[in-house]
Coordinates of C-alpha atoms in Angstrom, one line a residue:
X1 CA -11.3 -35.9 20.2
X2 CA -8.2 -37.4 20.9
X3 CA -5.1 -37.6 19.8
X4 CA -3.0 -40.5 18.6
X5 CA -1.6 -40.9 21.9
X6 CA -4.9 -40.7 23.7
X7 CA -6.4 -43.6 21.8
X8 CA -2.9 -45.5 22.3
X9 CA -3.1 -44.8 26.6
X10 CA -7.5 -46.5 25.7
X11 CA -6.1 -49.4 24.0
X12 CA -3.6 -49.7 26.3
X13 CA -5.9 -49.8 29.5
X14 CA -8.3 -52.0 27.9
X15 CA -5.5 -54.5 27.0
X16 CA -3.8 -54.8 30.4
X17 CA -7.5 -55.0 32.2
X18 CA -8.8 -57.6 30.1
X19 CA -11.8 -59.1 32.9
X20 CA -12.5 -55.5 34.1
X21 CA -13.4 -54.4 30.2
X22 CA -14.9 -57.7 29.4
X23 CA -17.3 -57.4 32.2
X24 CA -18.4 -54.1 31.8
X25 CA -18.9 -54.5 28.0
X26 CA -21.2 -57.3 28.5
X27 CA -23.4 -55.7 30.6
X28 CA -23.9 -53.3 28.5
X29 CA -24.6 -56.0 25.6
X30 CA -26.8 -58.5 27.5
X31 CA -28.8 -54.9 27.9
X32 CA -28.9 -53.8 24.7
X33 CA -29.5 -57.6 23.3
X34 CA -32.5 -58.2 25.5
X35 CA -34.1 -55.3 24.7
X36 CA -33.9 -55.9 20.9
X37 CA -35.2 -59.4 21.7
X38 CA -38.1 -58.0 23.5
X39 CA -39.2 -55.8 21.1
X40 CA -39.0 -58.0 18.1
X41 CA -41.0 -60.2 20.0
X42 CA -43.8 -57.5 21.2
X43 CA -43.7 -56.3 17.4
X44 CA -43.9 -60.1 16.2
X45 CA -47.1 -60.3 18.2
X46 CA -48.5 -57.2 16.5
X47 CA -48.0 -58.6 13.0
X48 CA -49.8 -61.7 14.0
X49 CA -53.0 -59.7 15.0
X50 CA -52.4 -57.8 12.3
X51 CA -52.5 -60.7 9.6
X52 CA -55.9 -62.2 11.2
X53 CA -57.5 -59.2 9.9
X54 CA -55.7 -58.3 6.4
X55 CA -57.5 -61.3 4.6
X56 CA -60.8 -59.3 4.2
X57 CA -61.7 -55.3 3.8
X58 CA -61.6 -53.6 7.5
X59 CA -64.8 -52.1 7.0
X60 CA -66.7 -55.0 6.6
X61 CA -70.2 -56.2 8.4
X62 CA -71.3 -59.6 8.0
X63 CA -74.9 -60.1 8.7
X64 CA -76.1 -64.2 9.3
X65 CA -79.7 -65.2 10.3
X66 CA -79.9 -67.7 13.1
X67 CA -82.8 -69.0 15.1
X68 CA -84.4 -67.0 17.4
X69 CA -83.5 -67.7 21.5
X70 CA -86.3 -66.0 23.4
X71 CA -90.5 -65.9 22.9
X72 CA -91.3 -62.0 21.1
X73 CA -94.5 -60.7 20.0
X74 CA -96.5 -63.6 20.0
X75 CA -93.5 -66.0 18.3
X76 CA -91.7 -68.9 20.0
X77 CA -88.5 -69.3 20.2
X78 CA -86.6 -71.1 18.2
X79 CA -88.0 -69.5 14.9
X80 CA -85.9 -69.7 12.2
X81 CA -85.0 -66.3 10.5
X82 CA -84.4 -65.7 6.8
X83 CA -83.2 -63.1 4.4
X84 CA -84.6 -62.7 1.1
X85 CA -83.6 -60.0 -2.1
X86 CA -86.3 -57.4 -0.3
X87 CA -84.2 -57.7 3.0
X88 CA -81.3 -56.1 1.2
X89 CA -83.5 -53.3 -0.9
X90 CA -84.7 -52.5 3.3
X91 CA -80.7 -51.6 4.3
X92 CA -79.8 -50.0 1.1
X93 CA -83.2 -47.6 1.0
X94 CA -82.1 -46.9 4.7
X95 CA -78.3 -46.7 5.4
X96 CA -77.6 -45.9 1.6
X97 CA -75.5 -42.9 3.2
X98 CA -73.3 -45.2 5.2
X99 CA -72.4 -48.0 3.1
X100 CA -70.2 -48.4 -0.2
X101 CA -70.9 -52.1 -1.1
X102 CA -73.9 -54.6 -0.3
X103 CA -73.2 -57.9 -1.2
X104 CA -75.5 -61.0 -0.9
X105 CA -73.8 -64.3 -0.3
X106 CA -75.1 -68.2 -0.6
X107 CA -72.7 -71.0 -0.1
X108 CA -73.4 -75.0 -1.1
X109 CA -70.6 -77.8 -1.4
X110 CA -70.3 -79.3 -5.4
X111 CA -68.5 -80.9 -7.2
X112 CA -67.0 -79.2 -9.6
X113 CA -65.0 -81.2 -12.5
X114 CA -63.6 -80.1 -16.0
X115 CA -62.3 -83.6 -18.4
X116 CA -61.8 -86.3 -16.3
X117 CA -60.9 -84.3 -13.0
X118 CA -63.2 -84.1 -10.2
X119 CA -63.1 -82.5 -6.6
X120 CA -65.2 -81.1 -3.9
X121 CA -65.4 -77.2 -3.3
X122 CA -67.5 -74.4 -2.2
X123 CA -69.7 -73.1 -4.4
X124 CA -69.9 -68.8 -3.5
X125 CA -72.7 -67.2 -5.0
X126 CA -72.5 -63.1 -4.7
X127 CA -72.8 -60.1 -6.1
X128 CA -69.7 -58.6 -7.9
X129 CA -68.8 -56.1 -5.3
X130 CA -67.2 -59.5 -2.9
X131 CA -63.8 -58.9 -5.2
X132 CA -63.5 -55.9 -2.8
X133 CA -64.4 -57.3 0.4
X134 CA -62.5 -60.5 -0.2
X135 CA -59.6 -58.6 -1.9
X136 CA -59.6 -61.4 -4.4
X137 CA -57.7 -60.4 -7.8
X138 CA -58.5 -62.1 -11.0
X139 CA -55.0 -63.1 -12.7
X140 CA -56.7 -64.6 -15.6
X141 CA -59.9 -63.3 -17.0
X142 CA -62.3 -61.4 -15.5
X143 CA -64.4 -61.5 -12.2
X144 CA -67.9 -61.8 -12.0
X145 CA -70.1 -58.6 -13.0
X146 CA -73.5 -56.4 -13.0
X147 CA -74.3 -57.7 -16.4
X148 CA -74.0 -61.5 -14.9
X149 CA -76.2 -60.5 -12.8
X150 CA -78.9 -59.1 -14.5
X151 CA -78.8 -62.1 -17.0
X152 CA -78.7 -64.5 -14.6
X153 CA -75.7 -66.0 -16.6
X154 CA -74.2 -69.5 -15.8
X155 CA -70.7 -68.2 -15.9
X156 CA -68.1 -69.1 -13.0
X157 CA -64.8 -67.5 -11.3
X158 CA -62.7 -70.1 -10.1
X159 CA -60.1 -69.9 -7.4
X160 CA -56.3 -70.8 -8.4
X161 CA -56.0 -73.8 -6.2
X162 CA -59.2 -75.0 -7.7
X163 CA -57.8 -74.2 -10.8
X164 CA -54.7 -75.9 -10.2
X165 CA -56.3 -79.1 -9.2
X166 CA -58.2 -79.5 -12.0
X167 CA -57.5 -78.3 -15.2
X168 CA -53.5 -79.7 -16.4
X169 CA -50.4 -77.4 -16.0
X170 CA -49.6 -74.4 -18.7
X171 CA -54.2 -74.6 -19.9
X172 CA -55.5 -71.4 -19.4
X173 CA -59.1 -72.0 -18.1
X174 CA -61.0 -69.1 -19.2
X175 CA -63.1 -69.8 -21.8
X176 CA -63.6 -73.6 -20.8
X177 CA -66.6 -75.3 -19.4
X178 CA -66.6 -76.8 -16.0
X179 CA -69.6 -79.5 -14.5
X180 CA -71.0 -78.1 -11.4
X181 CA -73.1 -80.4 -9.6
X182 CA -74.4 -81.6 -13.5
X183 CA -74.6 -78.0 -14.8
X184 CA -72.0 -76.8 -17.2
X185 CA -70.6 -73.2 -16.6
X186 CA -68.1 -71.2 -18.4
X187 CA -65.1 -70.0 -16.6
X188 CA -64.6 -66.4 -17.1
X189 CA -61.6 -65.9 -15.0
X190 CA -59.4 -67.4 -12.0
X191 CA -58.7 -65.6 -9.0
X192 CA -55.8 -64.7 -6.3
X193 CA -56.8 -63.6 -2.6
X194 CA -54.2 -62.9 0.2
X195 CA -56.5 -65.7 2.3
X196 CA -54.4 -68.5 0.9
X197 CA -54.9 -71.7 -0.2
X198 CA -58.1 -72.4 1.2
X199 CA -59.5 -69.4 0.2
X200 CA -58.4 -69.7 -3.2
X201 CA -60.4 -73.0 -3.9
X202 CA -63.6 -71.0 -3.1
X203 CA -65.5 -70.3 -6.6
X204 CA -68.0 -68.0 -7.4
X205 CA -70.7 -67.3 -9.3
X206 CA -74.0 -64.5 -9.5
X207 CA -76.1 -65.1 -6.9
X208 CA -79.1 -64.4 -9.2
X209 CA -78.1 -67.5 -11.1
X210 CA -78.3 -69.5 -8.0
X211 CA -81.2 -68.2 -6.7
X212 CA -82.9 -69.0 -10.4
X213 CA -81.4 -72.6 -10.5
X214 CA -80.9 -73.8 -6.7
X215 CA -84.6 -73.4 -5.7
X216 CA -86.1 -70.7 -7.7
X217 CA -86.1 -68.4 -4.9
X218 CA -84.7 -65.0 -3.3
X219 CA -83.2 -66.5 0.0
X220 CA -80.0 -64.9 1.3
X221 CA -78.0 -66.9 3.5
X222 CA -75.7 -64.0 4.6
X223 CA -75.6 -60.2 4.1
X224 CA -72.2 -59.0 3.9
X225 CA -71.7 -54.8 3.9
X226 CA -68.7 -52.4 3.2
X227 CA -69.6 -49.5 5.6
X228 CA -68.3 -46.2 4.2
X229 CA -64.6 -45.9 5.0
X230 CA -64.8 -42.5 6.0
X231 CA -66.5 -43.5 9.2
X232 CA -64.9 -43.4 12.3
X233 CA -64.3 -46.6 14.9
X234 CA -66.8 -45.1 17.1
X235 CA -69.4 -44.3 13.9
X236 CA -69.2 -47.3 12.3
X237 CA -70.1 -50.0 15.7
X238 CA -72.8 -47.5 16.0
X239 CA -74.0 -48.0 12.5
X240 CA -73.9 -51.6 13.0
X241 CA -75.9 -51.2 16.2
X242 CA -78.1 -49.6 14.9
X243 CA -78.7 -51.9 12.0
X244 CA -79.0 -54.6 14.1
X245 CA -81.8 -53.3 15.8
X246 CA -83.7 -52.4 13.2
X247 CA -83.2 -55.6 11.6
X248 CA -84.3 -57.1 14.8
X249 CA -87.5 -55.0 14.4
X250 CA -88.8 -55.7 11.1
X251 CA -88.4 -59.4 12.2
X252 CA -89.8 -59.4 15.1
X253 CA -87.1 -60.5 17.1
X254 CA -86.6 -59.8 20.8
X255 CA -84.2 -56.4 21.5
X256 CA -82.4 -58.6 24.0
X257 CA -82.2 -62.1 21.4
X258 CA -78.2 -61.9 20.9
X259 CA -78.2 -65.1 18.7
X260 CA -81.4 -64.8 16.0
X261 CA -79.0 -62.4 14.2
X262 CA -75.4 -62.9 14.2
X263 CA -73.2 -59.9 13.0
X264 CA -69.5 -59.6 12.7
X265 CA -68.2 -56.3 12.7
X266 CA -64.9 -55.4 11.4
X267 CA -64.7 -52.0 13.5
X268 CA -65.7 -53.5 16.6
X269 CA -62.6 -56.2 16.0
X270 CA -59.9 -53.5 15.0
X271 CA -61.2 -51.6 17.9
X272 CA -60.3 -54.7 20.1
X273 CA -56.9 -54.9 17.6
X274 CA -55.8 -51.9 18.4
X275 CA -56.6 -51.9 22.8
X276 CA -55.1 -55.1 22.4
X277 CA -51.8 -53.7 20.4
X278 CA -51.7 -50.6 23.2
X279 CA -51.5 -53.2 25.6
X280 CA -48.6 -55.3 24.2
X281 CA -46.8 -51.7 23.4
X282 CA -47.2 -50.7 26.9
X283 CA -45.9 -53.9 28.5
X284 CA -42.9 -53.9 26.2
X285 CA -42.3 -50.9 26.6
X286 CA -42.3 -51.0 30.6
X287 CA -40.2 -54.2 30.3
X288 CA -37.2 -52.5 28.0
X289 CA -37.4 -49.8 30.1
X290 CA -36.7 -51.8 33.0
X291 CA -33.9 -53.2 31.0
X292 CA -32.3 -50.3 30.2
X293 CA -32.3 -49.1 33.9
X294 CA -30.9 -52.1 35.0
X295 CA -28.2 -51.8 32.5
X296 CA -27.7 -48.2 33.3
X297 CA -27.5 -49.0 37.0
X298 CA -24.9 -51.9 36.0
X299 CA -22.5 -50.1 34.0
X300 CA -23.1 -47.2 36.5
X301 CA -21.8 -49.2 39.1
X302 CA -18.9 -51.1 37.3
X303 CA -17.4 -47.4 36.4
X304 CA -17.6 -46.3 39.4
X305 CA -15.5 -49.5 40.5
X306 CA -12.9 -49.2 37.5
X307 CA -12.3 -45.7 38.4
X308 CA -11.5 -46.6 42.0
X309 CA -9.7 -49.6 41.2
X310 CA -7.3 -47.1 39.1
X311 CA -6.8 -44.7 41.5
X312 CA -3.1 -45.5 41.9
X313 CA -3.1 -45.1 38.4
X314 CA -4.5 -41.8 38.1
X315 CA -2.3 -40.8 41.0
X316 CA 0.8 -41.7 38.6
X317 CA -0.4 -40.0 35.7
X318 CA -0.7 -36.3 37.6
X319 CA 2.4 -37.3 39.3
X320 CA 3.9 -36.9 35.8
X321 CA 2.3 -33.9 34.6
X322 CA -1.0 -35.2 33.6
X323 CA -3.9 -32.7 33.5
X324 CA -7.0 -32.9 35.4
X325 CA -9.1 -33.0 32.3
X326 CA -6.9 -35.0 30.5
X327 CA -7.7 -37.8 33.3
X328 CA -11.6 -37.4 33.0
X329 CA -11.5 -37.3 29.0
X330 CA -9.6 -40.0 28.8
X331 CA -11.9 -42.4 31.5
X332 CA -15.1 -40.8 29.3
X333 CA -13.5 -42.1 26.0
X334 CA -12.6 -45.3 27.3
X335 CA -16.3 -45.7 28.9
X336 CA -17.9 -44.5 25.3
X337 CA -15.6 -46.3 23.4
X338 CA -16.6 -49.9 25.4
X339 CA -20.3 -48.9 25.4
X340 CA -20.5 -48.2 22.2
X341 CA -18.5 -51.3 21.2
X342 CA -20.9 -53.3 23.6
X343 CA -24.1 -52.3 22.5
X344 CA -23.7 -52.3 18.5
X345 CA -22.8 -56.1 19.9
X346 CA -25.5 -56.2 21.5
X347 CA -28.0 -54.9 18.8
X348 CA -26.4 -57.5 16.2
X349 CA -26.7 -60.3 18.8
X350 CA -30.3 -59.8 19.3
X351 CA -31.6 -59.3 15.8
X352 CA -29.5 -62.5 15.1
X353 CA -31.4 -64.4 17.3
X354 CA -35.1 -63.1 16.5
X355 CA -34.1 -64.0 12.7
X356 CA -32.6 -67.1 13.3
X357 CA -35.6 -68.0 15.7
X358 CA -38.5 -66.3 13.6
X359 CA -39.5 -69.2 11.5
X360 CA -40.2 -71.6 15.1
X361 CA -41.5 -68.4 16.7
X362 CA -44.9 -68.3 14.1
X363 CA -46.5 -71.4 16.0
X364 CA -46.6 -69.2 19.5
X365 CA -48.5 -66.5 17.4
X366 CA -45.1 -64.1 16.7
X367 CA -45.0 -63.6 13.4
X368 CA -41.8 -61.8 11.8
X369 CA -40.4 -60.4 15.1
X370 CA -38.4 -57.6 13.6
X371 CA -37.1 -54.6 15.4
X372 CA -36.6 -50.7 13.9
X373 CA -33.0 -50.5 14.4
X374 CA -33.6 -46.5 15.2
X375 CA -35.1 -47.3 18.4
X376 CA -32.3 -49.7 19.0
X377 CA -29.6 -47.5 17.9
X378 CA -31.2 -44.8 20.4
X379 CA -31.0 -47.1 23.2
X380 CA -27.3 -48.1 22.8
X381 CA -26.9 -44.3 23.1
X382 CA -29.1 -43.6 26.2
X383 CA -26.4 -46.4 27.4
X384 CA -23.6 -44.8 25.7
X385 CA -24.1 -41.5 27.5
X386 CA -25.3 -43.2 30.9
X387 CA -22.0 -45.2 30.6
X388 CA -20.2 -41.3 29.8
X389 CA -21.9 -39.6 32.9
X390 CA -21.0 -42.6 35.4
X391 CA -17.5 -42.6 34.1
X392 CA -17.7 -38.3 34.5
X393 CA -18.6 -38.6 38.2
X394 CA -15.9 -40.6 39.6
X395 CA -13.4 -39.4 37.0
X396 CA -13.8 -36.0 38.4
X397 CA -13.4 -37.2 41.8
X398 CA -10.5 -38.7 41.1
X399 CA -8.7 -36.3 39.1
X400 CA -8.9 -33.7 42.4
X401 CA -6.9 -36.2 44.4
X402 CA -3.7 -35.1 45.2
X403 CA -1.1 -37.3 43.8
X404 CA 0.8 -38.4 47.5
X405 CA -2.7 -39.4 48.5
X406 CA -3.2 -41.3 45.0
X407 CA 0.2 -43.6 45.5
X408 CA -0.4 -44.0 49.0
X409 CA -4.0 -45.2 48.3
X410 CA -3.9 -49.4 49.1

């Protein structure tokens, strides 16, 4: 490094050229700025995809009967189709391999009051396996379980919104009775889920116990699956094919009917997820790189201009017994020091700005647009040393110029 007097000669030069450093220093800035902006942004779109699909289990199928669209073996379209308990033994006796979790699911709006509260919500009645498709946590109590099932027990979970709106602030509600739709239940614990709100003023209860009480029947209005987790993207959309088809089979529906049974499949959507993050990495990644050339290419071209511009200067220095290498360390210091300078600028600039603009960002889909300041930090450096081998060049050129010609140069 230097010496005392070699950072005294940079201070000096930058303090008697004021514009000239001041203009080379922000191009490196705007650069480095820009590019942090960019991919906060790009990784602010990320996180929103992200978040759509962190609510539920990733390996999850959801199975919903629908009406059939097109004539098939002898039916009319139009038919409606139905799951029932037996539907669900079908799957499980054939895909038993390939899935962790079955769950049945029936859904009705009620009423559901405790004292002299009352409000509207959805009534959920599953098996106790939803907790790990929903990724709902009880915080008070317990969640539903097998032994609710098999005794068809009138016991409810309640969400913590529901809870909230209902029963008075500090009451634990486990233990207490609610009114649903006339029908007293006891609350056996209150839940959390990373849904939010509105998922939190769902309620459940065994499905068994609504099938006993809302009809007296086995209907299934929607057959939800955790597919074994050790699958791969590819394995798992081709278990759901293949379910679907032989779904479509045993109820005689049409190979090409796409609406008699709808399915949402989770691996089909983090396939899309992920195409869909490649993409946004690839553009951002083209546009920064296009920003750091043209910051390269800038600062390239203003040290080639500040070396010029001091080659009177230069021409002085040998004239008084200054080295060649002297000359070109002390231009490559300067250029490093400014860059460097510049572009830790720059990085604080633009991180200031994607926090300070984060919260109005959320409602164009960026959500928590921050950078990793590694990948920042290694641009400012590709900068830096672009900035040290434009500076080299000219430098070198210059320190080969024979003094006479130097002080003679206009």
């Amino acid at each position: 490094m230097f010496d005392l007097d070699g950072w005294q000669e940079i201070f000096q030069s930058i303090g008697k050229n004021k514009l000239r450093t001041v203009l080379s220093g922000l191009t490196i800035t705007f650069a480095i700025m820009l590019f942090t902006i960019l991919l906060g942004m790009g990784n602010g779109l990320k996180n929103t995809f992200k978040s759509f699909f962190s609510r539920d289990a990733e390996n999850a199928i959801f199975i919903m009967p629908n009406n059939t669209s097109k004539a098939y073996r002898g039916y009319q379209s139009g038919r409606r189709i139905e799951f029932k308990n037996e539907d669900v033994d079908y799957i499980l006796e054939n895909y038993d391999g390939s899935i962790e979790h079955i769950i049945r699911r029936n859904q009705r709006q009620v009423d559901i009051t405790y004292k002299n509260k009352k409000s509207n919500y959805s009534l959920i009645s599953v098996d106790p396996e939803i907790q790990f498709l929903e990724r709902a946590v009880p915080y008070e109590g317990r969640f539903i379980n097998k032994l609710d099932i098999q005794k068809k027990s009138k016991v409810i979970v309640l969400g913590r919104m529901t809870k909230k709106d209902i029963f008075p602030s500090g009451v634990s509600a486990v233990g207490k009775y609610v009114n649903v739709a006339g029908l007293a239940y006891k609350v056996v614990g209150v839940f959390t889920d990373p849904g939010g709100d509105n998922e939190e003023r769902l309620n459940y209860i065994p499905i068994t116990t609504a099938q006993a009480l809302y009809g007296n029947n086995d209907k299934v209005d929607q057959i939800n699956i955790l597919y074994n987790s050790n699958l791969s993207t590819g394995q798992a959309i081709a278990f759901g094919n293949n379910l679907v088809r032989d779904l479509k089979d045993r109820f005689d529906i049409a190979p090409r009917d796409q609406r008699a049974i709808r399915v949402i499949n989770r691996a089909e959507v983090v396939q899309g997820t992920k195409q869909t993050s490649g993409a946004l990495d690839m553009i951002v990644i083209i546009i920064s790189i296009g920003t750091l050339i043209a910051g390269i290419v800038g600062i390239s071209n203003i040290m080639i201009y500040i070396v010029k511009e001091r080659t009177r200067e230069l021409g002085i220095r040998k004239a008084i017994g200054a080295t060649p290498s002297s000359i070109i360390k002390m231009i490559m210091f300067e250029s490093m020091f400014i860059t460097s300078i510049a572009g830790y600028l720059g990085m604080l600039i633009g991180i200031g700005v994607l926090s300070y603009a984060a919260p109005g960002l959320e409602k164009y889909f960026i959500k928590d647009p921050q950078v990793d300041t590694g990948i920042v930090i290694f641009a400012t450096v590709l900068l830096v040393i672009s900035g040290i081998i434009a500076g080299y060049v000219p430098a070198r050129r210059a320190s080969k110029i024979k003094p006479i010609e130097a002080l003679n140069d206009a």
